[in-house]
């Protein structure tokens, strides 16, 4: 690593992660795998806030949903966090730990599972992964979404 690359990395780490930096997540994303239809929708960043929703269907029946937002934890601004409320539960906050280009990592080491939420975009594919410890084992789950027109459904 050159000195200038190291200095640039250090500056990026000390700068707060903002919702505007995550605009690459915006849009409607669809996964049609293993008989499941999973859609995830993210608004564009406005006023430091992004809103997200996710629906999971199996056999045409709703099996899960999530309401999310990406915003600063404090009204004063600063680093954003990912707030996720699964199936109507109160939202849990995961602080942004790193963001570069089209990848972001959120973390909450005190949460039962997951402790990390990772999003990464490559072209028209958005990959999402959750990682952490459950009991005495490392666990992870991942989703691979394709960009789609709003409200597109999986083929039946």
Coordinates of N, CA and C in Angstrom, one line a residue:
X1 N 0.9 -1.2 0.0 CA 0.0 0.0 0.0 C 0.9 1.2 0.0
X2 N 0.6 2.1 -0.9 CA 1.4 3.4 -1.0 C 1.0 4.3 0.1
X3 N 1.8 5.2 0.5 CA 1.5 6.2 1.5 C 0.3 7.0 1.2
X4 N 0.1 7.4 -0.1 CA -1.1 8.2 -0.5 C -2.3 7.4 -0.4
X5 N -2.3 6.1 -0.7 CA -3.4 5.2 -0.6 C -3.8 5.0 0.8
X6 N -2.8 4.8 1.7 CA -3.1 4.7 3.1 C -3.7 6.0 3.7
X7 N -3.2 7.1 3.3 CA -3.7 8.4 3.8 C -5.2 8.6 3.3
X8 N -5.5 8.2 2.1 CA -6.8 8.3 1.6 C -7.8 7.4 2.3
X9 N -7.3 6.2 2.6 CA -8.1 5.2 3.4 C -8.4 5.7 4.8
X10 N -7.4 6.3 5.4 CA -7.5 6.9 6.8 C -8.5 8.0 6.8
X11 N -8.5 8.9 5.8 CA -9.4 10.0 5.7 C -10.8 9.5 5.5
X12 N -11.0 8.5 4.6 CA -12.4 7.9 4.4 C -12.9 7.3 5.7
X13 N -12.1 6.6 6.5 CA -12.6 6.0 7.7 C -13.0 7.0 8.7
X14 N -12.3 8.2 8.7 CA -12.6 9.2 9.8 C -13.8 10.1 9.4
X15 N -14.2 10.1 8.1 CA -15.4 10.8 7.7 C -16.6 10.1 8.0
X16 N -17.7 10.8 8.4 CA -18.9 10.0 8.7 C -19.5 9.5 7.4
X17 N -20.2 8.3 7.5 CA -20.9 7.8 6.4 C -22.3 8.4 6.3
X18 N -22.6 8.9 5.1 CA -23.9 9.6 5.0 C -24.8 8.8 4.1
X19 N -26.1 9.1 4.2 CA -27.1 8.5 3.3 C -26.8 8.8 1.8
X20 N -26.4 10.0 1.5 CA -26.1 10.3 0.1 C -25.0 9.4 -0.5
X21 N -24.1 8.9 0.3 CA -23.0 8.0 -0.1 C -23.7 6.6 -0.5
X22 N -24.9 6.3 0.0 CA -25.5 5.0 -0.3 C -26.6 5.1 -1.3
X23 N -26.6 6.1 -2.1 CA -27.6 6.3 -3.1 C -27.7 5.1 -4.1
X24 N -26.6 4.4 -4.2 CA -26.5 3.2 -5.1 C -27.4 2.1 -4.7
X25 N -27.9 2.1 -3.5 CA -28.9 1.1 -3.0 C -30.3 1.4 -3.5
X26 N -30.6 2.7 -3.9 CA -31.9 3.1 -4.2 C -32.5 2.2 -5.3
X27 N -33.8 2.0 -5.2 CA -34.5 1.2 -6.3 C -35.3 0.1 -5.8
X28 N -35.8 -0.7 -6.7 CA -36.6 -1.9 -6.5 C -35.7 -3.1 -6.8
X29 N -35.6 -4.0 -5.9 CA -34.7 -5.2 -6.1 C -35.5 -6.4 -5.9
X30 N -35.3 -7.5 -6.7 CA -36.1 -8.7 -6.7 C -35.2 -9.9 -6.7
X31 N -35.5 -10.9 -5.8 CA -34.9 -12.2 -5.8 C -35.9 -13.3 -6.0
X32 N -35.7 -14.2 -7.0 CA -36.6 -15.3 -7.3 C -35.8 -16.6 -7.2
X33 N -35.5 -17.0 -6.0 CA -34.7 -18.2 -5.8 C -35.4 -19.2 -4.8
X34 N -35.2 -20.4 -5.0 CA -35.7 -21.5 -4.1 C -37.2 -21.4 -3.8
X35 N -38.0 -21.0 -4.8 CA -39.4 -21.0 -4.6 C -39.9 -19.8 -3.8
X36 N -39.0 -18.9 -3.5 CA -39.3 -17.7 -2.7 C -39.2 -16.4 -3.6
X37 N -40.1 -15.5 -3.3 CA -40.0 -14.2 -3.9 C -39.7 -13.2 -2.8
X38 N -38.5 -12.5 -3.0 CA -38.1 -11.5 -2.0 C -37.9 -10.2 -2.7
X39 N -38.6 -9.2 -2.3 CA -38.4 -7.9 -2.9 C -37.9 -6.9 -1.8
X40 N -37.0 -6.0 -2.2 CA -36.5 -5.0 -1.3 C -36.5 -3.7 -2.1
X41 N -37.0 -2.7 -1.4 CA -37.2 -1.4 -2.1 C -36.5 -0.3 -1.2
X42 N -35.7 0.5 -1.8 CA -35.0 1.6 -1.1 C -35.3 2.9 -1.8
X43 N -35.7 3.9 -1.0 CA -35.9 5.3 -1.6 C -34.5 5.9 -1.9
X44 N -34.6 7.0 -2.6 CA -33.3 7.7 -2.8 C -33.1 8.5 -1.5
X45 N -31.9 8.9 -1.2 CA -31.6 9.7 0.0 C -32.2 11.1 -0.1
X46 N -33.0 11.5 0.9 CA -33.5 12.8 0.9 C -33.4 13.3 2.4
X47 N -32.8 14.5 2.6 CA -32.7 15.0 3.9 C -31.9 14.1 4.8
X48 N -31.0 13.3 4.3 CA -30.1 12.5 5.1 C -30.8 11.1 5.5
X49 N -31.9 10.8 4.8 CA -32.7 9.6 5.2 C -33.0 8.8 3.9
X50 N -32.9 7.5 4.1 CA -33.4 6.5 3.1 C -34.4 5.6 3.8
X51 N -35.5 5.3 3.1 CA -36.5 4.4 3.7 C -36.5 3.1 2.8
X52 N -36.7 2.0 3.5 CA -36.7 0.7 2.9 C -37.8 -0.2 3.4
X53 N -38.2 -1.1 2.5 CA -39.1 -2.2 2.8 C -38.7 -3.5 2.2
X54 N -39.1 -4.6 2.8 CA -38.8 -5.9 2.2 C -39.9 -6.8 2.5
X55 N -40.3 -7.6 1.4 CA -41.4 -8.6 1.6 C -40.8 -9.9 1.1
X56 N -41.2 -11.0 1.8 CA -40.8 -12.3 1.4 C -42.1 -13.1 1.3
X57 N -42.3 -13.8 0.1 CA -43.4 -14.6 -0.2 C -42.9 -16.0 -0.5
X58 N -43.7 -17.0 0.0 CA -43.4 -18.4 -0.4 C -44.8 -19.0 -0.8
X59 N -44.9 -19.5 -2.0 CA -46.1 -20.1 -2.5 C -47.2 -19.0 -2.5
X60 N -46.8 -17.8 -2.8 CA -47.8 -16.7 -2.8 C -48.3 -16.1 -1.5
X61 N -47.7 -16.7 -0.4 CA -48.1 -16.3 1.0 C -47.0 -15.5 1.6
X62 N -47.4 -14.4 2.3 CA -46.4 -13.6 3.0 C -45.8 -14.4 4.1
X63 N -44.5 -14.5 4.2 CA -43.8 -15.2 5.3 C -42.9 -14.2 6.1
X64 N -42.7 -13.0 5.6 CA -41.9 -12.1 6.4 C -41.9 -10.7 5.7
X65 N -41.6 -9.7 6.6 CA -41.5 -8.3 6.1 C -40.6 -7.6 7.0
X66 N -40.0 -6.5 6.4 CA -39.1 -5.7 7.2 C -39.3 -4.2 6.8
X67 N -39.3 -3.3 7.8 CA -39.4 -1.9 7.6 C -38.0 -1.4 8.0
X68 N -37.4 -0.6 7.2 CA -36.0 -0.2 7.5 C -35.8 1.3 7.2
X69 N -34.8 1.9 7.8 CA -34.4 3.2 7.4 C -32.9 3.3 7.6
X70 N -32.3 4.2 6.8 CA -30.9 4.6 7.0 C -30.9 6.0 7.3
X71 N -30.4 6.4 8.5 CA -30.4 7.8 8.9 C -29.4 8.0 10.0
X72 N -29.0 9.2 10.3 CA -28.1 9.4 11.5 C -28.9 9.0 12.8
X73 N -28.1 8.5 13.7 CA -28.7 8.1 15.0 C -29.1 9.4 15.8
X74 N -28.4 10.4 15.6 CA -28.6 11.7 16.3 C -29.2 12.7 15.4
X75 N -30.1 13.5 15.9 CA -30.7 14.7 15.1 C -29.6 15.6 14.7
X76 N -28.4 15.6 15.4 CA -27.3 16.5 15.1 C -26.6 16.0 13.8
X77 N -26.9 14.8 13.3 CA -26.2 14.3 12.1 C -25.2 13.3 12.5
X78 N -24.1 13.3 11.7 CA -23.0 12.3 11.9 C -23.2 11.0 11.1
X79 N -22.6 10.0 11.6 CA -22.6 8.7 10.9 C -24.0 8.1 10.9
X80 N -24.4 7.5 9.7 CA -25.7 6.9 9.7 C -25.7 5.5 10.3
X81 N -26.9 5.1 10.6 CA -27.1 3.7 11.0 C -28.2 3.1 10.2
X82 N -28.3 1.8 10.2 CA -29.3 1.0 9.5 C -30.3 0.6 10.6
X83 N -31.5 1.0 10.6 CA -32.5 0.6 11.6 C -33.5 -0.4 10.9
X84 N -33.6 -1.6 11.4 CA -34.4 -2.6 10.8 C -35.4 -3.2 11.8
X85 N -36.7 -3.2 11.5 CA -37.8 -3.8 12.3 C -38.3 -4.9 11.5
X86 N -38.1 -6.1 12.0 CA -38.5 -7.4 11.3 C -39.8 -7.9 11.8
X87 N -40.7 -8.1 10.8 CA -42.1 -8.6 11.2 C -42.8 -7.9 12.3
X88 N -42.7 -6.5 12.2 CA -43.4 -5.7 13.1 C -42.7 -5.4 14.5
X89 N -41.5 -6.0 14.7 CA -40.8 -5.8 15.9 C -40.2 -4.4 15.9
X90 N -39.9 -3.9 17.1 CA -39.2 -2.5 17.2 C -37.9 -2.6 16.4
X91 N -37.5 -1.5 15.8 CA -36.3 -1.5 15.0 C -35.0 -1.6 15.8
X92 N -34.0 -2.3 15.3 CA -32.7 -2.4 15.9 C -31.7 -1.6 15.1
X93 N -30.8 -0.9 15.7 CA -29.9 0.0 15.0 C -28.5 -0.8 14.8
X94 N -28.0 -0.6 13.6 CA -26.7 -1.1 13.2 C -25.9 0.1 12.7
X95 N -24.8 0.5 13.4 CA -24.0 1.6 12.9 C -23.2 1.3 11.7
X96 N -23.1 2.3 10.8 CA -22.2 2.1 9.6 C -20.8 2.1 10.1
X97 N -20.1 1.0 9.8 CA -18.7 0.9 10.1 C -17.7 1.2 9.0
X98 N -18.2 0.9 7.8 CA -17.3 1.2 6.6 C -18.2 1.3 5.4
X99 N -17.8 2.2 4.5 CA -18.5 2.4 3.2 C -17.5 2.8 2.2
X100 N -17.5 2.2 1.1 CA -16.6 2.5 0.0 C -17.3 2.1 -1.3
X101 N -17.3 3.1 -2.2 CA -17.9 2.8 -3.6 C -19.3 2.3 -3.4
X102 N -19.5 1.0 -3.7 CA -20.8 0.4 -3.7 C -20.9 -0.8 -2.7
X103 N -20.3 -0.5 -1.5 CA -20.3 -1.5 -0.4 C -20.4 -0.8 0.9
X104 N -21.3 -1.3 1.8 CA -21.4 -0.7 3.1 C -21.6 -1.9 4.1
X105 N -21.0 -1.7 5.3 CA -21.1 -2.6 6.4 C -21.6 -1.9 7.6
X106 N -22.7 -2.5 8.2 CA -23.3 -2.0 9.4 C -23.1 -3.0 10.5
X107 N -23.0 -2.5 11.7 CA -22.6 -3.5 12.8 C -23.3 -3.1 14.1
X108 N -23.7 -4.1 14.8 CA -24.2 -4.0 16.2 C -23.8 -5.2 17.0
X109 N -22.6 -5.1 17.6 CA -22.0 -6.3 18.3 C -22.8 -6.8 19.4
X110 N -23.7 -5.9 20.0 CA -24.5 -6.3 21.1 C -25.8 -7.0 20.8
X111 N -26.2 -7.1 19.5 CA -27.4 -7.7 19.0 C -27.3 -9.2 19.0
X112 N -28.4 -10.0 19.3 CA -28.3 -11.4 19.3 C -27.9 -12.0 17.9
X113 N -28.7 -11.7 16.9 CA -28.4 -12.1 15.5 C -29.2 -11.3 14.6
X114 N -28.7 -10.7 13.6 CA -27.2 -10.7 13.2 C -26.5 -9.6 13.9
X115 N -25.2 -9.6 13.8 CA -24.4 -8.5 14.3 C -23.9 -7.6 13.2
X116 N -23.9 -8.2 12.0 CA -23.4 -7.4 10.8 C -24.4 -7.5 9.7
X117 N -24.6 -6.4 9.0 CA -25.5 -6.3 7.8 C -24.6 -5.7 6.7
X118 N -24.5 -6.4 5.6 CA -23.6 -6.0 4.5 C -24.4 -5.9 3.2
X119 N -24.2 -4.7 2.5 CA -24.8 -4.5 1.2 C -23.7 -4.3 0.2
X120 N -23.8 -4.8 -0.9 CA -22.8 -4.6 -2.0 C -23.5 -4.7 -3.4
X121 N -23.2 -3.7 -4.2 CA -23.8 -3.7 -5.5 C -22.7 -3.9 -6.6
X122 N -23.1 -4.7 -7.6 CA -22.2 -4.9 -8.7 C -23.2 -4.8 -9.9
X123 N -23.1 -3.7 -10.7 CA -24.0 -3.5 -11.8 C -25.5 -3.5 -11.4
X124 N -26.3 -4.4 -12.0 CA -27.7 -4.5 -11.6 C -28.0 -5.6 -10.6
X125 N -27.0 -5.9 -9.8 CA -27.2 -6.9 -8.8 C -26.8 -6.3 -7.4
X126 N -27.8 -6.4 -6.4 CA -27.5 -6.0 -5.1 C -27.5 -7.2 -4.2
X127 N -26.3 -7.4 -3.6 CA -26.1 -8.6 -2.6 C -26.3 -8.0 -1.2
X128 N -27.1 -8.8 -0.4 CA -27.2 -8.4 1.0 C -26.9 -9.7 1.8
X129 N -26.2 -9.4 2.9 CA -25.8 -10.6 3.8 C -25.8 -10.1 5.2
X130 N -26.3 -11.0 6.0 CA -26.3 -10.8 7.5 C -25.4 -11.9 8.1
X131 N -24.6 -11.5 9.1 CA -23.7 -12.4 9.7 C -23.7 -12.2 11.2
X132 N -23.3 -13.2 11.9 CA -23.2 -13.1 13.4 C -23.1 -14.5 14.0
X133 N -23.2 -14.5 15.3 CA -23.1 -15.7 16.1 C -24.4 -16.0 16.6
X134 N -24.8 -17.3 16.5 CA -26.0 -17.8 17.1 C -25.6 -19.0 18.0
X135 N -25.7 -18.8 19.3 CA -25.2 -19.9 20.2 C -23.7 -19.9 20.1
X136 N -23.2 -21.0 19.8 CA -21.7 -21.1 19.7 C -21.2 -21.2 18.2
X137 N -22.1 -20.8 17.3 CA -21.7 -21.0 15.9 C -21.8 -19.7 15.1
X138 N -20.9 -19.5 14.1 CA -21.0 -18.4 13.2 C -22.1 -18.8 12.2
X139 N -23.0 -17.8 11.9 CA -24.1 -18.0 11.0 C -24.1 -16.9 10.0
X140 N -24.6 -17.1 8.8 CA -24.8 -16.1 7.8 C -25.9 -16.5 6.9
X141 N -26.6 -15.4 6.3 CA -27.7 -15.6 5.4 C -27.4 -14.6 4.3
X142 N -27.7 -14.9 3.0 CA -27.5 -13.9 2.0 C -28.6 -14.0 1.0
X143 N -28.7 -12.8 0.3 CA -29.7 -12.7 -0.8 C -29.1 -12.0 -1.9
X144 N -29.4 -12.4 -3.1 CA -28.9 -11.7 -4.3 C -30.1 -11.2 -5.1
X145 N -30.2 -9.9 -5.2 CA -31.3 -9.3 -5.9 C -30.9 -8.7 -7.2
X146 N -31.8 -8.7 -8.2 CA -31.6 -8.0 -9.5 C -32.5 -6.8 -9.5
X147 N -32.0 -5.7 -10.1 CA -32.7 -4.5 -10.2 C -33.9 -4.8 -11.1
X148 N -35.1 -4.3 -10.8 CA -36.3 -4.6 -11.5 C -37.2 -3.3 -11.5
X149 N -38.2 -3.3 -12.4 CA -39.2 -2.2 -12.4 C -40.0 -2.4 -11.1
X150 N -40.5 -1.3 -10.5 CA -41.3 -1.3 -9.3 C -42.4 -2.2 -9.4
X151 N -42.6 -3.1 -8.4 CA -43.6 -4.0 -8.2 C -43.6 -5.2 -9.2
X152 N -42.5 -5.4 -9.8 CA -42.3 -6.6 -10.6 C -42.4 -7.9 -9.7
X153 N -43.0 -8.9 -10.3 CA -43.1 -10.2 -9.5 C -42.3 -11.2 -10.2
X154 N -42.0 -12.3 -9.4 CA -41.3 -13.4 -9.9 C -42.2 -14.2 -10.9
X155 N -41.6 -14.8 -11.9 CA -42.5 -15.7 -12.8 C -43.0 -16.8 -12.0
X156 N -44.3 -17.2 -12.3 CA -44.9 -18.4 -11.6 C -44.8 -19.6 -12.4

